[in-house]
Tab-separated table of C-alpha atoms and ligand atoms in Angstrom:
chain	number	residue	atom	x	y	z
R	1061	UNK	CA	-131.649	-66.037	-38.971
R	1062	UNK	CA	-129.636	-62.992	-40.143
R	1063	UNK	CA	-131.800	-59.957	-40.867
R	1064	UNK	CA	-131.588	-58.600	-44.422
R	1065	UNK	CA	-129.887	-55.179	-44.067
R	1066	UNK	CA	-131.670	-53.965	-47.187
R	1067	UNK	CA	-135.184	-55.190	-46.381
R	1068	UNK	CA	-136.488	-51.626	-46.301
R	1069	UNK	CA	-135.322	-51.126	-49.885
R	1070	UNK	CA	-137.118	-54.136	-51.410
R	1071	UNK	CA	-140.316	-52.451	-52.610
R	1072	UNK	CA	-138.402	-49.477	-54.025
R	1073	UNK	CA	-135.899	-51.737	-55.805
R	1074	UNK	CA	-138.805	-53.528	-57.511
R	1075	UNK	CA	-139.063	-50.437	-59.696
R	1076	UNK	CA	-135.462	-50.849	-60.922
R	1077	UNK	CA	-134.108	-53.255	-63.507
R	1078	UNK	CA	-131.187	-55.147	-61.986
R	1079	UNK	CA	-128.835	-57.473	-63.831
R	1080	UNK	CA	-127.086	-60.411	-62.169
R	1081	UNK	CA	-123.325	-59.888	-62.169
R	1082	UNK	CA	-123.524	-56.192	-63.069
R	1083	UNK	CA	-120.324	-54.296	-62.214
R	1084	UNK	CA	-121.557	-50.849	-63.298
R	1085	UNK	CA	-124.850	-49.126	-62.583
R	1086	UNK	CA	-125.839	-46.423	-65.067
R	1087	UNK	CA	-128.399	-43.995	-63.648
R	1088	UNK	CA	-130.201	-41.219	-65.493
R	1089	UNK	CA	-132.393	-38.384	-64.302
R	1090	UNK	CA	-134.786	-38.902	-67.197
R	1091	UNK	CA	-135.439	-41.227	-70.104
R	1092	UNK	CA	-134.605	-38.198	-72.263
R	1093	UNK	CA	-130.945	-38.775	-71.257
R	1094	UNK	CA	-130.933	-42.256	-72.809
R	1095	UNK	CA	-129.993	-41.322	-76.414
R	1096	UNK	CA	-126.734	-39.919	-75.019
R	1097	UNK	CA	-126.210	-42.530	-72.324
R	1098	UNK	CA	-126.781	-45.355	-74.780
R	1099	UNK	CA	-123.205	-44.559	-75.837
R	1100	UNK	CA	-122.082	-45.375	-72.296
R	1101	UNK	CA	-123.968	-48.637	-72.410
R	1102	UNK	CA	-122.611	-49.503	-75.864
R	1103	UNK	CA	-119.034	-48.786	-74.773
R	1104	UNK	CA	-119.378	-50.868	-71.614
R	1105	UNK	CA	-120.897	-53.644	-73.718
R	1106	UNK	CA	-118.034	-53.491	-76.233
R	1107	UNK	CA	-115.621	-54.014	-73.322
R	1108	UNK	CA	-117.650	-56.926	-71.981
R	1109	UNK	CA	-118.610	-55.124	-68.781
R	1110	UNK	CA	-121.933	-56.324	-67.413
R	1111	UNK	CA	-124.016	-53.304	-66.444
R	1112	UNK	CA	-127.559	-52.157	-65.738
R	1113	UNK	CA	-129.343	-48.958	-66.760
R	1114	UNK	CA	-132.144	-47.196	-64.894
R	1115	UNK	CA	-133.923	-43.865	-64.693
R	1116	UNK	CA	-133.819	-42.786	-61.046
R	1117	UNK	CA	-134.172	-39.047	-60.631
R	1118	UNK	CA	-132.722	-37.446	-57.510
R	1119	UNK	CA	-135.560	-34.937	-57.553
R	1120	UNK	CA	-138.497	-37.034	-58.678
R	1121	UNK	CA	-137.656	-40.342	-56.982
R	1122	UNK	CA	-135.280	-39.631	-54.079
R	1123	UNK	CA	-136.331	-42.671	-52.024
R	1124	UNK	CA	-135.707	-45.009	-54.959
R	1125	UNK	CA	-132.279	-43.418	-55.430
R	1126	UNK	CA	-131.497	-44.054	-51.764
R	1127	UNK	CA	-132.549	-47.690	-52.141
R	1128	UNK	CA	-130.478	-48.162	-55.298
R	1129	UNK	CA	-127.315	-46.519	-53.978
R	1130	UNK	CA	-127.680	-47.928	-50.479
R	1131	UNK	CA	-127.664	-51.499	-51.785
R	1132	UNK	CA	-125.323	-51.020	-54.778
R	1133	UNK	CA	-122.056	-52.173	-53.190
R	1134	UNK	CA	-123.625	-55.222	-51.561
R	1135	UNK	CA	-125.157	-56.194	-54.932
R	1136	UNK	CA	-121.646	-56.244	-56.432
R	1137	UNK	CA	-121.679	-52.977	-58.332
R	1138	UNK	CA	-118.220	-51.371	-58.432
R	1139	UNK	CA	-118.881	-48.047	-60.164
R	1140	UNK	CA	-121.947	-45.830	-60.622
R	1141	UNK	CA	-122.294	-43.592	-63.666
R	1142	UNK	CA	-124.876	-40.833	-63.200
R	1143	UNK	CA	-126.254	-38.648	-65.983
R	1144	UNK	CA	-128.463	-35.642	-65.448
R	1145	UNK	CA	-129.223	-32.239	-66.883
R	1146	UNK	CA	-130.149	-28.839	-65.500
R	1147	UNK	CA	-129.773	-28.628	-61.714
R	1148	UNK	CA	-128.003	-31.981	-61.976
R	1149	UNK	CA	-127.944	-33.301	-58.415
R	1150	UNK	CA	-128.120	-37.011	-59.277
R	1151	UNK	CA	-124.391	-37.767	-59.190
R	1152	UNK	CA	-123.764	-35.766	-56.029
R	1153	UNK	CA	-126.643	-37.325	-54.126
R	1154	UNK	CA	-125.660	-40.796	-55.336
R	1155	UNK	CA	-122.092	-40.158	-54.144
R	1156	UNK	CA	-123.473	-39.180	-50.739
R	1157	UNK	CA	-125.328	-42.496	-50.530
R	1158	UNK	CA	-122.509	-44.902	-51.445
R	1159	UNK	CA	-118.753	-45.202	-51.038
R	1160	UNK	CA	-118.475	-46.550	-54.608
R	1161	UNK	CA	-116.796	-44.268	-57.140
R	1162	UNK	CA	-119.424	-42.110	-58.856
R	1163	UNK	CA	-118.793	-40.707	-62.314
R	1164	UNK	CA	-120.940	-37.816	-63.483
R	1165	UNK	CA	-122.118	-37.216	-67.036
R	1166	UNK	CA	-123.516	-33.704	-67.515
R	1167	UNK	CA	-126.357	-33.648	-70.046
R	1168	UNK	CA	-127.284	-30.816	-72.369
R	1169	UNK	CA	-130.798	-30.116	-71.121
R	1170	UNK	CA	-133.018	-27.187	-72.028
R	1171	UNK	CA	-130.578	-24.277	-71.636
R	1172	UNK	CA	-126.957	-23.159	-71.381
R	1173	UNK	CA	-125.656	-26.052	-73.522
R	1174	UNK	CA	-125.066	-28.192	-70.428
R	1175	UNK	CA	-122.957	-25.685	-68.506
R	1176	UNK	CA	-125.560	-25.775	-65.716
R	1177	UNK	CA	-125.247	-29.571	-65.479
R	1178	UNK	CA	-121.446	-29.484	-65.689
R	1179	UNK	CA	-121.116	-27.041	-62.823
R	1180	UNK	CA	-123.732	-28.848	-60.735
R	1181	UNK	CA	-121.644	-32.029	-60.944
R	1182	UNK	CA	-118.118	-30.640	-60.923
R	1183	UNK	CA	-118.521	-28.085	-58.139
R	1184	UNK	CA	-119.100	-30.609	-55.372
R	1185	UNK	CA	-118.317	-29.409	-51.870
R	1186	UNK	CA	-115.320	-30.948	-50.125
R	1187	UNK	CA	-115.901	-34.433	-48.751
R	1188	UNK	CA	-118.142	-36.094	-51.361
R	1189	UNK	CA	-116.402	-36.265	-54.749
R	1190	UNK	CA	-117.965	-36.837	-58.159
R	1191	UNK	CA	-115.611	-37.677	-61.028
R	1192	UNK	CA	-117.150	-35.400	-63.631
R	1193	UNK	CA	-116.747	-36.040	-67.360
R	1194	UNK	CA	-117.361	-33.772	-70.349
R	1195	UNK	CA	-120.841	-32.632	-71.383
R	1196	UNK	CA	-122.724	-34.886	-73.775
R	1197	UNK	CA	-121.546	-37.813	-75.876
R	1198	UNK	CA	-117.803	-37.441	-75.234
R	1199	UNK	CA	-118.388	-37.633	-71.507
R	1200	UNK	CA	-120.810	-40.521	-71.917
R	1201	UNK	CA	-118.207	-42.616	-73.742
R	1202	UNK	CA	-115.388	-41.541	-71.439
R	1203	UNK	CA	-117.405	-42.433	-68.341
R	1204	UNK	CA	-117.548	-46.009	-69.599
R	1205	UNK	CA	-113.813	-46.021	-70.349
R	1206	UNK	CA	-112.997	-44.577	-66.938
R	1207	UNK	CA	-115.208	-47.161	-65.263
R	1208	UNK	CA	-113.297	-49.799	-67.226
R	1209	UNK	CA	-109.995	-48.374	-65.970
R	1210	UNK	CA	-111.218	-48.597	-62.386
R	1211	UNK	CA	-112.440	-52.164	-62.788
R	1212	UNK	CA	-109.241	-53.091	-64.655
R	1213	UNK	CA	-107.251	-52.471	-61.469
R	1214	UNK	CA	-108.488	-55.822	-60.208
R	1215	UNK	CA	-109.650	-57.617	-63.360
R	1216	UNK	CA	-107.095	-58.825	-65.893
R	1217	UNK	CA	-109.668	-59.589	-68.634
R	1218	UNK	CA	-111.120	-56.080	-68.544
R	1219	UNK	CA	-107.583	-54.667	-68.482
R	1220	UNK	CA	-106.694	-56.639	-71.619
R	1221	UNK	CA	-109.848	-55.480	-73.421
R	1222	UNK	CA	-109.249	-51.869	-72.450
R	1223	UNK	CA	-105.651	-52.015	-73.690
R	1224	UNK	CA	-106.825	-53.644	-76.930
R	1225	UNK	CA	-109.374	-50.857	-77.408
R	1226	UNK	CA	-106.661	-48.250	-76.917
R	1227	UNK	CA	-104.287	-50.011	-79.297
R	1228	UNK	CA	-106.971	-50.130	-81.981
R	1229	UNK	CA	-107.662	-46.444	-81.448
R	1230	UNK	CA	-103.948	-45.627	-81.729
R	1231	UNK	CA	-103.537	-47.709	-84.886
R	1232	UNK	CA	-106.368	-45.964	-86.719
R	1233	UNK	CA	-105.321	-43.876	-89.721
R	1234	UNK	CA	-107.197	-40.946	-91.157
R	1235	UNK	CA	-107.063	-40.586	-94.945
R	1236	UNK	CA	-108.072	-37.158	-96.213
R	1237	UNK	CA	-108.931	-37.638	-99.888
R	1238	UNK	CA	-108.107	-34.433	-101.758
R	1239	UNK	CA	-105.866	-32.998	-99.044
R	1240	UNK	CA	-102.248	-32.228	-100.097
R	1241	UNK	CA	-100.166	-35.406	-100.248
R	1242	UNK	CA	-103.078	-37.743	-99.459
R	1243	UNK	CA	-104.319	-40.390	-101.940
R	1244	UNK	CA	-107.374	-39.214	-103.930
R	1245	UNK	CA	-109.509	-42.074	-102.608
C	680	LIG	C1	-132.956	-33.861	-65.642
C	680	LIG	O1	-133.656	-32.924	-66.362
C	680	LIG	C2	-132.770	-35.034	-66.547
C	680	LIG	O2	-131.578	-35.688	-66.244
C	680	LIG	C3	-132.770	-34.463	-67.914
C	680	LIG	O3	-131.463	-34.269	-68.420
C	680	LIG	C4	-133.468	-33.124	-67.736
C	680	LIG	C5	-134.760	-33.039	-68.467
C	680	LIG	O4	-135.605	-34.069	-68.013
C	680	LIG	P1	-137.020	-34.293	-68.696
C	680	LIG	O5	-137.817	-33.052	-68.466
C	680	LIG	O6	-136.740	-34.558	-70.164
C	680	LIG	O7	-137.597	-35.508	-68.022
C	680	LIG	O8	-133.620	-34.227	-64.492
């Protein structure tokens, strides 16, 4: 019988919600990050990318984070998206625990408009990179789109959906009723 390499993680993983077939794992330092990170989940959903979302704080639940990241690749996840605020170590620690690409979403927490989180994620020391996005909602949406770009390298369906999304975005027009030369309504 072959020993399960992740046996030591089982109890800790019981505290996480996992989804069969998930390609992206979205992690947050706190449930208070969810209103922003719901935009990541919505964007992944719009692109048909199966994903799972969990609160796993690097500071408050480091052993659970090790279990999640240590088993992520073998469970079929291809990208991790990590959101945290303040001294935002989640993405960096996750990146240290897996070879999967880790995208960081800095949250506006209780001070400095998210600059603390941005620098915590972006200023990684050489050797363990975190692909850091913008603070807040823009970064949350872009993390999903960047994850889609990564997955699209080896998945034609996701590539087609991503290109369709971009075409729709390019085709959008922006009427400005009342502005010079624009129709009144
Ligand atoms: C971080 O601290 C979380 O990612 C969150 O952005 C921030 C505040 O967390 P709570 O105090 O709301 O749980 O760990």
